[in-house]
Short mmCIF file of C-alpha atoms in Angstrom, two decimals:
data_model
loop_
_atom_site.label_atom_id
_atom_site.label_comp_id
_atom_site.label_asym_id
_atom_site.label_seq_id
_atom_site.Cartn_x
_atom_site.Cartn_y
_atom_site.Cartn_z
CA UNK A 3 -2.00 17.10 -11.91
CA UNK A 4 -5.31 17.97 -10.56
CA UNK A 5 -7.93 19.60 -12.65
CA UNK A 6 -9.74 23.17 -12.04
CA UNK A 7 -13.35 21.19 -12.30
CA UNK A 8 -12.41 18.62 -9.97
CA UNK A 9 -11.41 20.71 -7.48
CA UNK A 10 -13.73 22.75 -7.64
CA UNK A 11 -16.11 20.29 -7.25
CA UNK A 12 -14.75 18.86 -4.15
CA UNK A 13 -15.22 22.29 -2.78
CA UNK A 14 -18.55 22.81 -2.93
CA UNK A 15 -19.22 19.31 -2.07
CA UNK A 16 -17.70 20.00 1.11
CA UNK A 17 -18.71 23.44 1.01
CA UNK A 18 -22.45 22.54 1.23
CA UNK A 19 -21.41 19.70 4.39
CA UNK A 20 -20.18 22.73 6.11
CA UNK A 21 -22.91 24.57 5.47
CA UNK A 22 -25.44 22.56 6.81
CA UNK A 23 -23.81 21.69 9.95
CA UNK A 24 -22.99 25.61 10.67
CA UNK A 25 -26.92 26.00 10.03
CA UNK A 26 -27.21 24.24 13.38
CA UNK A 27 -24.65 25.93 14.83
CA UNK A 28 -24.30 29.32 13.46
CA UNK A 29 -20.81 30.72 14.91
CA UNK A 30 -19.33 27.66 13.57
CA UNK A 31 -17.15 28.17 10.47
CA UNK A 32 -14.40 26.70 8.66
CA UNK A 33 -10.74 25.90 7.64
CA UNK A 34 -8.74 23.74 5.70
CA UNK A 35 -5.95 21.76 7.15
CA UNK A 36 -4.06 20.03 4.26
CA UNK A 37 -0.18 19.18 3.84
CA UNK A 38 1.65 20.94 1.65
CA UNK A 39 2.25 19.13 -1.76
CA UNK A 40 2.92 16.29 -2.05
CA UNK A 41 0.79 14.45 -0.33
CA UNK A 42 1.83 13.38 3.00
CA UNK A 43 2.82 10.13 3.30
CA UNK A 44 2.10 7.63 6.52
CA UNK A 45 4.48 6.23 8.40
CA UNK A 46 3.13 3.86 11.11
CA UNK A 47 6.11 2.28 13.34
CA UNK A 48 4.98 -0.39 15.71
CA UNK A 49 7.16 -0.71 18.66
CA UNK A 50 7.03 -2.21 22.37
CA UNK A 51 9.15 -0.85 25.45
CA UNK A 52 10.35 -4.25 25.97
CA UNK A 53 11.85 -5.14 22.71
CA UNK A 54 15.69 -4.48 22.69
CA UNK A 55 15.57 -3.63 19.49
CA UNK A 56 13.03 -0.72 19.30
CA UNK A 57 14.76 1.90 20.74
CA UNK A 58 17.06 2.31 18.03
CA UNK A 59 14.16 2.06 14.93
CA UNK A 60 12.22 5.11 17.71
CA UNK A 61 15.21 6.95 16.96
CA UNK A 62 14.82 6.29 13.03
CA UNK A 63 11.18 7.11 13.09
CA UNK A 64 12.11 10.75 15.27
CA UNK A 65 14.20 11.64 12.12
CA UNK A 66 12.20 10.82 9.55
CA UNK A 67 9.18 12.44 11.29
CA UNK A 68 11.02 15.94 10.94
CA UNK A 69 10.77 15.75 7.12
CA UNK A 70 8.35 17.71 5.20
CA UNK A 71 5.23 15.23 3.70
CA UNK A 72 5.73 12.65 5.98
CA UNK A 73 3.03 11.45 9.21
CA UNK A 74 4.70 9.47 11.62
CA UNK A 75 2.83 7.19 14.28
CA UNK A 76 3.91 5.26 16.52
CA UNK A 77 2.14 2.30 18.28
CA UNK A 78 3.20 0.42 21.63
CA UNK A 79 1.93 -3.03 21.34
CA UNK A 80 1.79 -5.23 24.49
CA UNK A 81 2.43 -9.01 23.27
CA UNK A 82 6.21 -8.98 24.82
CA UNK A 83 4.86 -7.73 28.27
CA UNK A 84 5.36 -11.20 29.40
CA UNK A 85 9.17 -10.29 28.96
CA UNK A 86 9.02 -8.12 32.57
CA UNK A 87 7.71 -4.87 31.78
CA UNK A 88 3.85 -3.44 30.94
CA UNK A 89 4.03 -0.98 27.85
CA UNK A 90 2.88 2.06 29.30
CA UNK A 91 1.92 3.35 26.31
CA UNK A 92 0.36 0.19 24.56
CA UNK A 93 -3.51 -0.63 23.92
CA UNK A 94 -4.68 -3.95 22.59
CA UNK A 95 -6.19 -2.18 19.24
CA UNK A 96 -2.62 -1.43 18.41
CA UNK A 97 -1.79 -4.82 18.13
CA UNK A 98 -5.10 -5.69 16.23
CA UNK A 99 -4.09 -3.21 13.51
CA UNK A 100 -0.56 -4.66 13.18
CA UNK A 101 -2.01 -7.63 13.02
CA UNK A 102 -4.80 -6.01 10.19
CA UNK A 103 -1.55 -4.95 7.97
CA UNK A 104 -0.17 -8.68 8.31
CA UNK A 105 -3.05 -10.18 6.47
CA UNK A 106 -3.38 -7.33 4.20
CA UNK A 107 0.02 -7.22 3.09
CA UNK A 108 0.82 -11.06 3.32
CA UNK A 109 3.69 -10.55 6.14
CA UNK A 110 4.46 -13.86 7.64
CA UNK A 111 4.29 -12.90 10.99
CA UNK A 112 3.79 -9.84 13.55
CA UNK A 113 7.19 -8.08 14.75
CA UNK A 114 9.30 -5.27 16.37
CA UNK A 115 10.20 -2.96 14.94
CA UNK A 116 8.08 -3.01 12.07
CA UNK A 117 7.08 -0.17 9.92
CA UNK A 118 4.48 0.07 7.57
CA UNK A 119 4.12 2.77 4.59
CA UNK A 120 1.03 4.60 3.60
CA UNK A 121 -0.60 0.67 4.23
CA UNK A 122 0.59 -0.53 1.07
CA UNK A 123 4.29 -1.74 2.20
CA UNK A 124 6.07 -2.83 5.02
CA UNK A 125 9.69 -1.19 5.17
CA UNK A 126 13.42 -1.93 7.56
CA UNK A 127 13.26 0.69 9.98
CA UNK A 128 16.29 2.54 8.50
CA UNK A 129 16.05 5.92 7.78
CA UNK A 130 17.55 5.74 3.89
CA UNK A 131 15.10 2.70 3.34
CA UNK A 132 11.90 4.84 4.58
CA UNK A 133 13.25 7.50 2.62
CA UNK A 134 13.14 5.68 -0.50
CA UNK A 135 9.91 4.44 0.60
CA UNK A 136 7.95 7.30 1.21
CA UNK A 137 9.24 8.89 -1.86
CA UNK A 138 7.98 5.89 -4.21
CA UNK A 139 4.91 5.77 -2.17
CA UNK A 140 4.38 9.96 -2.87
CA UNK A 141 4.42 9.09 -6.15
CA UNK A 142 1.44 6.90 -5.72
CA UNK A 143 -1.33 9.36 -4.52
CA UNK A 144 -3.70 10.00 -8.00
CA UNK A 145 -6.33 12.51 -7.12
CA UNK A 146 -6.88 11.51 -3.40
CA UNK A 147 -10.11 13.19 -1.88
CA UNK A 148 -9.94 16.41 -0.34
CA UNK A 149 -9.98 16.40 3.94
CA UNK A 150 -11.28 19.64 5.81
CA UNK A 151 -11.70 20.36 9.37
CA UNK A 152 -14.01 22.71 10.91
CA UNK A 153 -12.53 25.31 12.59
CA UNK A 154 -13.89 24.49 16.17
CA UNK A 155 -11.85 21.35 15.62
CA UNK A 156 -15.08 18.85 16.15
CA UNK A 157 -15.96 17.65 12.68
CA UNK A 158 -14.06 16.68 9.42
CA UNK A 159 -15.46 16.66 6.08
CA UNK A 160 -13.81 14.50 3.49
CA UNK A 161 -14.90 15.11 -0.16
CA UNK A 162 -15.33 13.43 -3.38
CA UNK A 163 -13.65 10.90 -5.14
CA UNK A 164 -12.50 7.47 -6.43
CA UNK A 165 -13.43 5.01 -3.57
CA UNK A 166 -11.43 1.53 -3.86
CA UNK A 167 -12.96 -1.66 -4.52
CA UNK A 168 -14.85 -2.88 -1.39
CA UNK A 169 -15.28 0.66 -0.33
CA UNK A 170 -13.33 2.62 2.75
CA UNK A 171 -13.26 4.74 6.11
CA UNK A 172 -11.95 7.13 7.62
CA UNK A 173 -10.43 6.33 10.65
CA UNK A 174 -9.33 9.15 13.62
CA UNK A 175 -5.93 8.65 14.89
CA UNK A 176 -5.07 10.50 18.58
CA UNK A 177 -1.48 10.98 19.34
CA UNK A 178 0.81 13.31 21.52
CA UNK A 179 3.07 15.26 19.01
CA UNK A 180 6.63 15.15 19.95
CA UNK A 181 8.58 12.83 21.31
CA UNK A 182 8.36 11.24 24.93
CA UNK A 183 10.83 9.71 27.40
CA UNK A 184 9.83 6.26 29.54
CA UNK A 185 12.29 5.01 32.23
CA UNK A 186 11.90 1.48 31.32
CA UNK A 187 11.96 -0.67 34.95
CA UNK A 188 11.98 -4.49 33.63
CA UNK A 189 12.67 -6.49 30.51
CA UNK A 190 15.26 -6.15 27.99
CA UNK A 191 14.95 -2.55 27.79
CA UNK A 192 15.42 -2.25 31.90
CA UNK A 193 17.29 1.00 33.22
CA UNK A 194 16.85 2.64 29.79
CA UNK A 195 15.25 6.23 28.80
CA UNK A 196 13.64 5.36 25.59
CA UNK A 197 12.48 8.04 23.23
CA UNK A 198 8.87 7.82 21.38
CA UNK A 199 8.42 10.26 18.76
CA UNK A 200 4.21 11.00 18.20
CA UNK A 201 2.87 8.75 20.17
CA UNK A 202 -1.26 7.11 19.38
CA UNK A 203 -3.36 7.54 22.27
CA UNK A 204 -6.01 5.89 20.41
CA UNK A 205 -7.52 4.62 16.75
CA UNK A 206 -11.32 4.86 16.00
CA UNK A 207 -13.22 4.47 12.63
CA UNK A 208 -15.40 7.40 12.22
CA UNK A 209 -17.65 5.81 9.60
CA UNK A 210 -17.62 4.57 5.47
CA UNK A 211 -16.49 6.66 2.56
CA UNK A 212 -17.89 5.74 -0.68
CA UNK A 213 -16.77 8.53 -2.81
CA UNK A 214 -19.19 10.96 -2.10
CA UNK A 215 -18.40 13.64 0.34
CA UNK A 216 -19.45 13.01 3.68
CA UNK A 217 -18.77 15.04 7.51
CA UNK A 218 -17.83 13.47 10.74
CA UNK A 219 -17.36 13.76 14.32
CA UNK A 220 -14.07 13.77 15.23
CA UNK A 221 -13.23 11.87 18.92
CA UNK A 222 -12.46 14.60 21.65
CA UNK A 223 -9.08 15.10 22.54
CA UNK A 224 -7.82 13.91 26.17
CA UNK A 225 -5.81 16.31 26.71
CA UNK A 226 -5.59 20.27 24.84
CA UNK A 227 -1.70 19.09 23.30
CA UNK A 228 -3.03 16.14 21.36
CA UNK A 229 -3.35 16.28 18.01
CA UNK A 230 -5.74 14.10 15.33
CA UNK A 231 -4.38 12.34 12.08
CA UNK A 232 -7.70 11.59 9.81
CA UNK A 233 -6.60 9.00 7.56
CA UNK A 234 -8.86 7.70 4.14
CA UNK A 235 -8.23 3.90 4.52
CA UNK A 236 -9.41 1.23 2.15
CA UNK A 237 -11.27 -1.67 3.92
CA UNK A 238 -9.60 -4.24 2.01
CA UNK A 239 -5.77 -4.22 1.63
CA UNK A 240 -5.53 -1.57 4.19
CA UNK A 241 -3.54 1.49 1.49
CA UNK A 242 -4.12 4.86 2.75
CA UNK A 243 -5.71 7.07 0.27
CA UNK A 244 -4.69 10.29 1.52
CA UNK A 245 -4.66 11.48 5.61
CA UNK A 246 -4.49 14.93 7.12
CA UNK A 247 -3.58 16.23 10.55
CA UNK A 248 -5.48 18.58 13.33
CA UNK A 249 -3.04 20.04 15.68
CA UNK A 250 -3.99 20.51 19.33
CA UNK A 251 -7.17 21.84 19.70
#
């Protein structure tokens, strides 16, 4: 449980942040964003168009993104475009953080589907598995810092607390809310509607968090629908201290 004095210190931490940046810009003001208890939990699905098997572990990942506490993400990664179709949703950085999560987590090798919890534990991409998953990994969170958005939607402030060994950022995380449809036109998947629930537009590290409060820009959306995930990320074995989400600004 939380104590009065550390909360309350976290609050004027990022109480004074706000302050000084709204001294610059004086109709700015702010509002907290925050998950209801307990703290959300991260579920990043990596999947590719032309895998045969990742329609079905979308599907998964759509009905586990419906339940309270939980952040689903899901990345299109581009290594099986050799197979006849181009992901249209994939970016190379997707890869390069499934790849990160290997190394961190000792996984022999890259795959679809393959889930990843909170980046502490890969999971099967079955929806009683994740559930069991994300409710040992709730259990986890100890006094995670606080995360606040302005409410113009251009800055986060993340306050105080315990920063892991080797230190930590914050990394932005761009996605469409919701779940879209691609005709897929080649590969294994070919003449299929596959579903994509939340889909990353993009990833970007905003800067270090030490354990002191700090306020950052936050990437501007592409379009007015997408939404931001702001996720406290160790450097080192990749576990996600706590994450928050900005709805379409």
């Amino acid at each position: 449980m939380r104590t009065w004095g550390w909360t309350f210190s976290v609050a004027v931490g990022l109480t004074v942040l706000f302050a000084a940046a709204s001294s610059a810009q004086p109709s700015a003001t702010r509002v907290r964003h925050r998950a209801p208890p307990p703290e959300p939990v991260v579920v990043e699905l990596f999947t590719a168009q032309g895998c045969a098997g990742c329609p079905e572990a979308n599907a998964r990942i759509e009905t586990v993104a419906a339940e309270p506490g939980v952040i689903a993400l899901t990345y299109a990664v581009d290594y099986w475009d050799y197979l006849g179709w181009t992901d249209t949703f994939a970016r190379p950085e997707f890869a390069q953080r499934q790849r990160d999560y290997r190394r961190a987590l000792r996984i022999r090798n890259v795959s679809t589907p393959q889930v990843v919890i909170d980046g502490r534990r890969a999971a099967p991409a079955n929806v009683e598995a994740l559930q069991v998953a994300i409710g040992e990994e709730a259990s986890r969170r100890v006094f995670p810092p606080e995360i606040e958005f302005r409410e113009t939607g251009d800055r986060v402030g993340v306050g105080s607390g315990r920063a892991p060994a080797g230190g930590a950022e914050v990394v932005a995380v761009v996605y469409t809310p919701g779940p879209q449809t691609v005709e897929i036109g080649g590969g294994d998947n070919r003449g299929q509607k596959v579903r994509h629930m939340n889909v990353v537009r993009s990833v970007r590290v905003l800067g270090p968090w030490t354990g002191r409060p700090v306020l950052y820009a936050l990437p501007d959306p592409n379009t007015p629908d997408q939404a931001v995930a702001v996720l406290v990320q160790s450097r080192d074995d990749r576990r996600i201290l706590t994450a928050a989400v900005l709805e379409g600004r």
